[in-house]
Amino acid sequence: MDNCIFCKIAKGDIPVKKLYEDEQVVAFNDVNPQAPTHVLVIPHTHIATLNDLTHDNQYLIGHMATVAAKIAKDVGHAENGYRLVMNCNQDGGQSVFHIHMHLLSGRQMEWPPG
Ligand code: AMP
């Protein structure tokens, strides 16, 4: 998608410090962190929202969670815990329409999340 900021990050057209990358996903720090660690894991493939997942790409979410869990371990937050979040559309609070998983860690999370 030509005008998608996360497609540009995934392709390297917008430079970010990539914390992890493989053939399926890229991980980088959120520009507006909401926790001491706030990492986004995005697929290379443009998928606008969770509503656009199909059986062909359902396993991508599991891979994104596995990568997020590895990063949580790498930063030393796995034992204390962390939160993985995926927002969908307006009521979910989604602002970038290329699916992404937030890894939030390094502080006590609250519930309900608001
Ligand atoms: P969401 O509201 O779930 O769609 O999350 C989108 C996230 O992308 C927000 O937390 C933004 O701070 C983050 N974000 C937007 N643009 C960038 C960027 N260029 N680099 C890193 N994070 C970004």
PDB file of C-alpha atoms and ligand atoms in Angstrom:
ATOM      1  CA  MET A   1       0.000   0.000   0.000  1.00  0.00           C
ATOM      2  CA  ASP A   2       1.637   3.224  -1.216  1.00  0.00           C
ATOM      3  CA  ASN A   3       0.378   5.501   1.558  1.00  0.00           C
ATOM      4  CA  CYS A   4       0.716   3.081   4.496  1.00  0.00           C
ATOM      5  CA  ILE A   5       3.322   4.205   7.030  1.00  0.00           C
ATOM      6  CA  PHE A   6       3.894   0.671   8.347  1.00  0.00           C
ATOM      7  CA  CYS A   7       4.397  -0.681   4.812  1.00  0.00           C
ATOM      8  CA  LYS A   8       7.058   2.019   4.378  1.00  0.00           C
ATOM      9  CA  ILE A   9       8.713   1.007   7.666  1.00  0.00           C
ATOM     10  CA  ALA A  10       8.588  -2.689   6.730  1.00  0.00           C
ATOM     11  CA  LYS A  11      10.181  -1.940   3.335  1.00  0.00           C
ATOM     12  CA  GLY A  12      12.844   0.308   4.885  1.00  0.00           C
ATOM     13  CA  ASP A  13      11.585   3.458   3.120  1.00  0.00           C
ATOM     14  CA  ILE A  14      11.122   5.069   6.543  1.00  0.00           C
ATOM     15  CA  PRO A  15      14.187   4.223   8.644  1.00  0.00           C
ATOM     16  CA  VAL A  16      13.621   2.791  12.119  1.00  0.00           C
ATOM     17  CA  LYS A  17      15.833   0.763  14.411  1.00  0.00           C
ATOM     18  CA  LYS A  18      14.587  -2.745  13.742  1.00  0.00           C
ATOM     19  CA  LEU A  19      14.656  -4.844  16.910  1.00  0.00           C
ATOM     20  CA  TYR A  20      13.781  -7.996  15.003  1.00  0.00           C
ATOM     21  CA  GLU A  21      13.072  -8.909  11.404  1.00  0.00           C
ATOM     22  CA  ASP A  22      12.391 -12.092   9.477  1.00  0.00           C
ATOM     23  CA  GLU A  23      10.570 -12.937   6.263  1.00  0.00           C
ATOM     24  CA  GLN A  24       7.183 -12.442   7.920  1.00  0.00           C
ATOM     25  CA  VAL A  25       7.457  -9.610  10.464  1.00  0.00           C
ATOM     26  CA  VAL A  26       9.371  -6.545  11.645  1.00  0.00           C
ATOM     27  CA  ALA A  27       9.566  -5.211  15.234  1.00  0.00           C
ATOM     28  CA  PHE A  28      10.491  -1.663  16.234  1.00  0.00           C
ATOM     29  CA  ASN A  29       9.904   0.795  19.074  1.00  0.00           C
ATOM     30  CA  ASP A  30       6.633   2.720  19.192  1.00  0.00           C
ATOM     31  CA  VAL A  31       7.240   6.442  18.537  1.00  0.00           C
ATOM     32  CA  ASN A  32       4.905   7.371  21.426  1.00  0.00           C
ATOM     33  CA  PRO A  33       5.729   4.828  24.146  1.00  0.00           C
ATOM     34  CA  GLN A  34       3.092   4.013  26.741  1.00  0.00           C
ATOM     35  CA  ALA A  35       5.408   1.862  28.882  1.00  0.00           C
ATOM     36  CA  PRO A  36       9.170   1.535  29.445  1.00  0.00           C
ATOM     37  CA  THR A  37       9.140  -1.060  26.656  1.00  0.00           C
ATOM     38  CA  HIS A  38       6.620  -0.393  23.879  1.00  0.00           C
ATOM     39  CA  VAL A  39       7.394  -2.376  20.767  1.00  0.00           C
ATOM     40  CA  LEU A  40       5.260  -2.876  17.663  1.00  0.00           C
ATOM     41  CA  VAL A  41       5.367  -6.150  15.741  1.00  0.00           C
ATOM     42  CA  ILE A  42       4.018  -5.764  12.198  1.00  0.00           C
ATOM     43  CA  PRO A  43       3.744  -8.129   9.233  1.00  0.00           C
ATOM     44  CA  HIS A  44       5.489  -7.306   5.953  1.00  0.00           C
ATOM     45  CA  THR A  45       2.164  -8.030   4.256  1.00  0.00           C
ATOM     46  CA  HIS A  46      -0.357  -5.200   4.308  1.00  0.00           C
ATOM     47  CA  ILE A  47      -3.438  -6.364   6.226  1.00  0.00           C
ATOM     48  CA  ALA A  48      -5.546  -3.357   7.229  1.00  0.00           C
ATOM     49  CA  THR A  49      -7.391  -4.738  10.257  1.00  0.00           C
ATOM     50  CA  LEU A  50      -7.965  -7.963  12.160  1.00  0.00           C
ATOM     51  CA  ASN A  51     -11.231  -8.196  10.196  1.00  0.00           C
ATOM     52  CA  ASP A  52      -9.163  -8.826   7.079  1.00  0.00           C
ATOM     53  CA  LEU A  53      -7.473 -11.966   8.388  1.00  0.00           C
ATOM     54  CA  THR A  54      -8.218 -15.111   6.420  1.00  0.00           C
ATOM     55  CA  HIS A  55      -7.380 -18.768   6.848  1.00  0.00           C
ATOM     56  CA  ASP A  56      -4.379 -18.098   4.596  1.00  0.00           C
ATOM     57  CA  ASN A  57      -2.749 -15.763   7.146  1.00  0.00           C
ATOM     58  CA  GLN A  58      -4.252 -16.889  10.476  1.00  0.00           C
ATOM     59  CA  TYR A  59      -0.917 -18.300  11.692  1.00  0.00           C
ATOM     60  CA  LEU A  60       0.721 -14.903  11.277  1.00  0.00           C
ATOM     61  CA  ILE A  61      -0.800 -13.733  14.571  1.00  0.00           C
ATOM     62  CA  GLY A  62       0.774 -16.641  16.434  1.00  0.00           C
ATOM     63  CA  HIS A  63       4.123 -15.775  14.896  1.00  0.00           C
ATOM     64  CA  MET A  64       3.721 -12.112  15.895  1.00  0.00           C
ATOM     65  CA  ALA A  65       2.964 -13.182  19.489  1.00  0.00           C
ATOM     66  CA  THR A  66       5.970 -15.517  19.513  1.00  0.00           C
ATOM     67  CA  VAL A  67       8.238 -12.700  18.335  1.00  0.00           C
ATOM     68  CA  ALA A  68       6.774 -10.311  20.941  1.00  0.00           C
ATOM     69  CA  ALA A  69       7.338 -12.911  23.676  1.00  0.00           C
ATOM     70  CA  LYS A  70      10.951 -13.339  22.552  1.00  0.00           C
ATOM     71  CA  ILE A  71      11.508  -9.572  22.739  1.00  0.00           C
ATOM     72  CA  ALA A  72       9.933  -9.488  26.226  1.00  0.00           C
ATOM     73  CA  LYS A  73      12.422 -12.173  27.269  1.00  0.00           C
ATOM     74  CA  ASP A  74      15.309 -10.317  25.617  1.00  0.00           C
ATOM     75  CA  VAL A  75      14.563  -7.109  27.547  1.00  0.00           C
ATOM     76  CA  GLY A  76      14.207  -9.060  30.805  1.00  0.00           C
ATOM     77  CA  HIS A  77      10.480  -8.475  31.312  1.00  0.00           C
ATOM     78  CA  ALA A  78       9.110 -11.960  30.640  1.00  0.00           C
ATOM     79  CA  GLU A  79       9.097 -13.159  34.249  1.00  0.00           C
ATOM     80  CA  ASN A  80       7.406 -10.037  35.648  1.00  0.00           C
ATOM     81  CA  GLY A  81       4.999 -10.033  32.731  1.00  0.00           C
ATOM     82  CA  TYR A  82       3.785  -7.895  29.897  1.00  0.00           C
ATOM     83  CA  ARG A  83       0.758  -7.095  27.780  1.00  0.00           C
ATOM     84  CA  LEU A  84       0.130  -7.811  24.099  1.00  0.00           C
ATOM     85  CA  VAL A  85      -2.538  -5.648  22.461  1.00  0.00           C
ATOM     86  CA  MET A  86      -4.094  -5.543  19.005  1.00  0.00           C
ATOM     87  CA  ASN A  87      -6.619  -2.768  18.375  1.00  0.00           C
ATOM     88  CA  CYS A  88      -9.295  -3.104  15.698  1.00  0.00           C
ATOM     89  CA  ASN A  89     -11.114  -0.199  14.060  1.00  0.00           C
ATOM     90  CA  GLN A  90     -12.621   2.822  15.772  1.00  0.00           C
ATOM     91  CA  ASP A  91     -14.008   1.300  18.969  1.00  0.00           C
ATOM     92  CA  GLY A  92     -10.809  -0.679  19.427  1.00  0.00           C
ATOM     93  CA  GLY A  93      -8.731   2.479  19.183  1.00  0.00           C
ATOM     94  CA  GLN A  94      -6.874   1.554  15.989  1.00  0.00           C
ATOM     95  CA  SER A  95      -5.070   4.522  14.414  1.00  0.00           C
ATOM     96  CA  VAL A  96      -2.751   2.839  11.884  1.00  0.00           C
ATOM     97  CA  PHE A  97      -4.540   0.564   9.447  1.00  0.00           C
ATOM     98  CA  HIS A  98      -1.863  -2.087   8.981  1.00  0.00           C
ATOM     99  CA  ILE A  99      -2.235  -4.726  11.681  1.00  0.00           C
ATOM    100  CA  HIS A 100       0.273  -4.561  14.514  1.00  0.00           C
ATOM    101  CA  MET A 101       0.777  -6.111  17.920  1.00  0.00           C
ATOM    102  CA  HIS A 102       1.791  -3.846  20.798  1.00  0.00           C
ATOM    103  CA  LEU A 103       4.208  -5.292  23.374  1.00  0.00           C
ATOM    104  CA  LEU A 104       3.943  -3.218  26.567  1.00  0.00           C
ATOM    105  CA  SER A 105       6.144  -4.032  29.539  1.00  0.00           C
ATOM    106  CA  GLY A 106       8.295  -2.666  32.320  1.00  0.00           C
ATOM    107  CA  ARG A 107       5.470  -1.384  34.515  1.00  0.00           C
ATOM    108  CA  GLN A 108       2.341  -2.682  36.241  1.00  0.00           C
ATOM    109  CA  MET A 109      -0.529  -2.726  33.727  1.00  0.00           C
ATOM    110  CA  GLU A 110      -4.038  -1.758  34.769  1.00  0.00           C
ATOM    111  CA  TRP A 111      -7.353  -3.478  34.173  1.00  0.00           C
ATOM    112  CA  PRO A 112      -9.793  -2.673  32.675  1.00  0.00           C
ATOM    113  CA  PRO A 113      -7.567  -1.125  29.997  1.00  0.00           C
ATOM    114  CA  GLY A 114      -9.981   1.717  29.158  1.00  0.00           C
TER     115      GLY A 114
HETATM  116  P1  AMP B   1      -2.949   1.754  17.157  1.00  0.00           P
HETATM  117  O1  AMP B   1      -3.544   2.961  17.814  1.00  0.00           O
HETATM  118  O2  AMP B   1      -3.241   0.459  17.847  1.00  0.00           O
HETATM  119  O3  AMP B   1      -3.309   1.708  15.683  1.00  0.00           O
HETATM  120  O4  AMP B   1      -1.375   1.920  17.278  1.00  0.00           O
HETATM  121  C1  AMP B   1      -0.608   2.611  16.349  1.00  0.00           C
HETATM  122  C2  AMP B   1       0.708   2.909  17.029  1.00  0.00           C
HETATM  123  O5  AMP B   1       1.634   3.259  16.042  1.00  0.00           O
HETATM  124  C3  AMP B   1       0.650   4.057  18.028  1.00  0.00           C
HETATM  125  O6  AMP B   1       1.030   3.566  19.316  1.00  0.00           O
HETATM  126  C4  AMP B   1       1.641   5.074  17.464  1.00  0.00           C
HETATM  127  O7  AMP B   1       2.368   5.721  18.472  1.00  0.00           O
HETATM  128  C5  AMP B   1       2.524   4.186  16.603  1.00  0.00           C
HETATM  129  N1  AMP B   1       3.185   4.844  15.492  1.00  0.00           N
HETATM  130  C6  AMP B   1       2.621   5.623  14.542  1.00  0.00           C
HETATM  131  N2  AMP B   1       3.555   6.019  13.656  1.00  0.00           N
HETATM  132  C7  AMP B   1       4.734   5.476  14.051  1.00  0.00           C
HETATM  133  C8  AMP B   1       6.061   5.514  13.547  1.00  0.00           C
HETATM  134  N3  AMP B   1       6.397   6.193  12.454  1.00  0.00           N
HETATM  135  N4  AMP B   1       7.017   4.825  14.209  1.00  0.00           N
HETATM  136  C9  AMP B   1       6.704   4.130  15.328  1.00  0.00           C
HETATM  137  N5  AMP B   1       5.461   4.054  15.851  1.00  0.00           N
HETATM  138  C10 AMP B   1       4.486   4.713  15.223  1.00  0.00           C
END
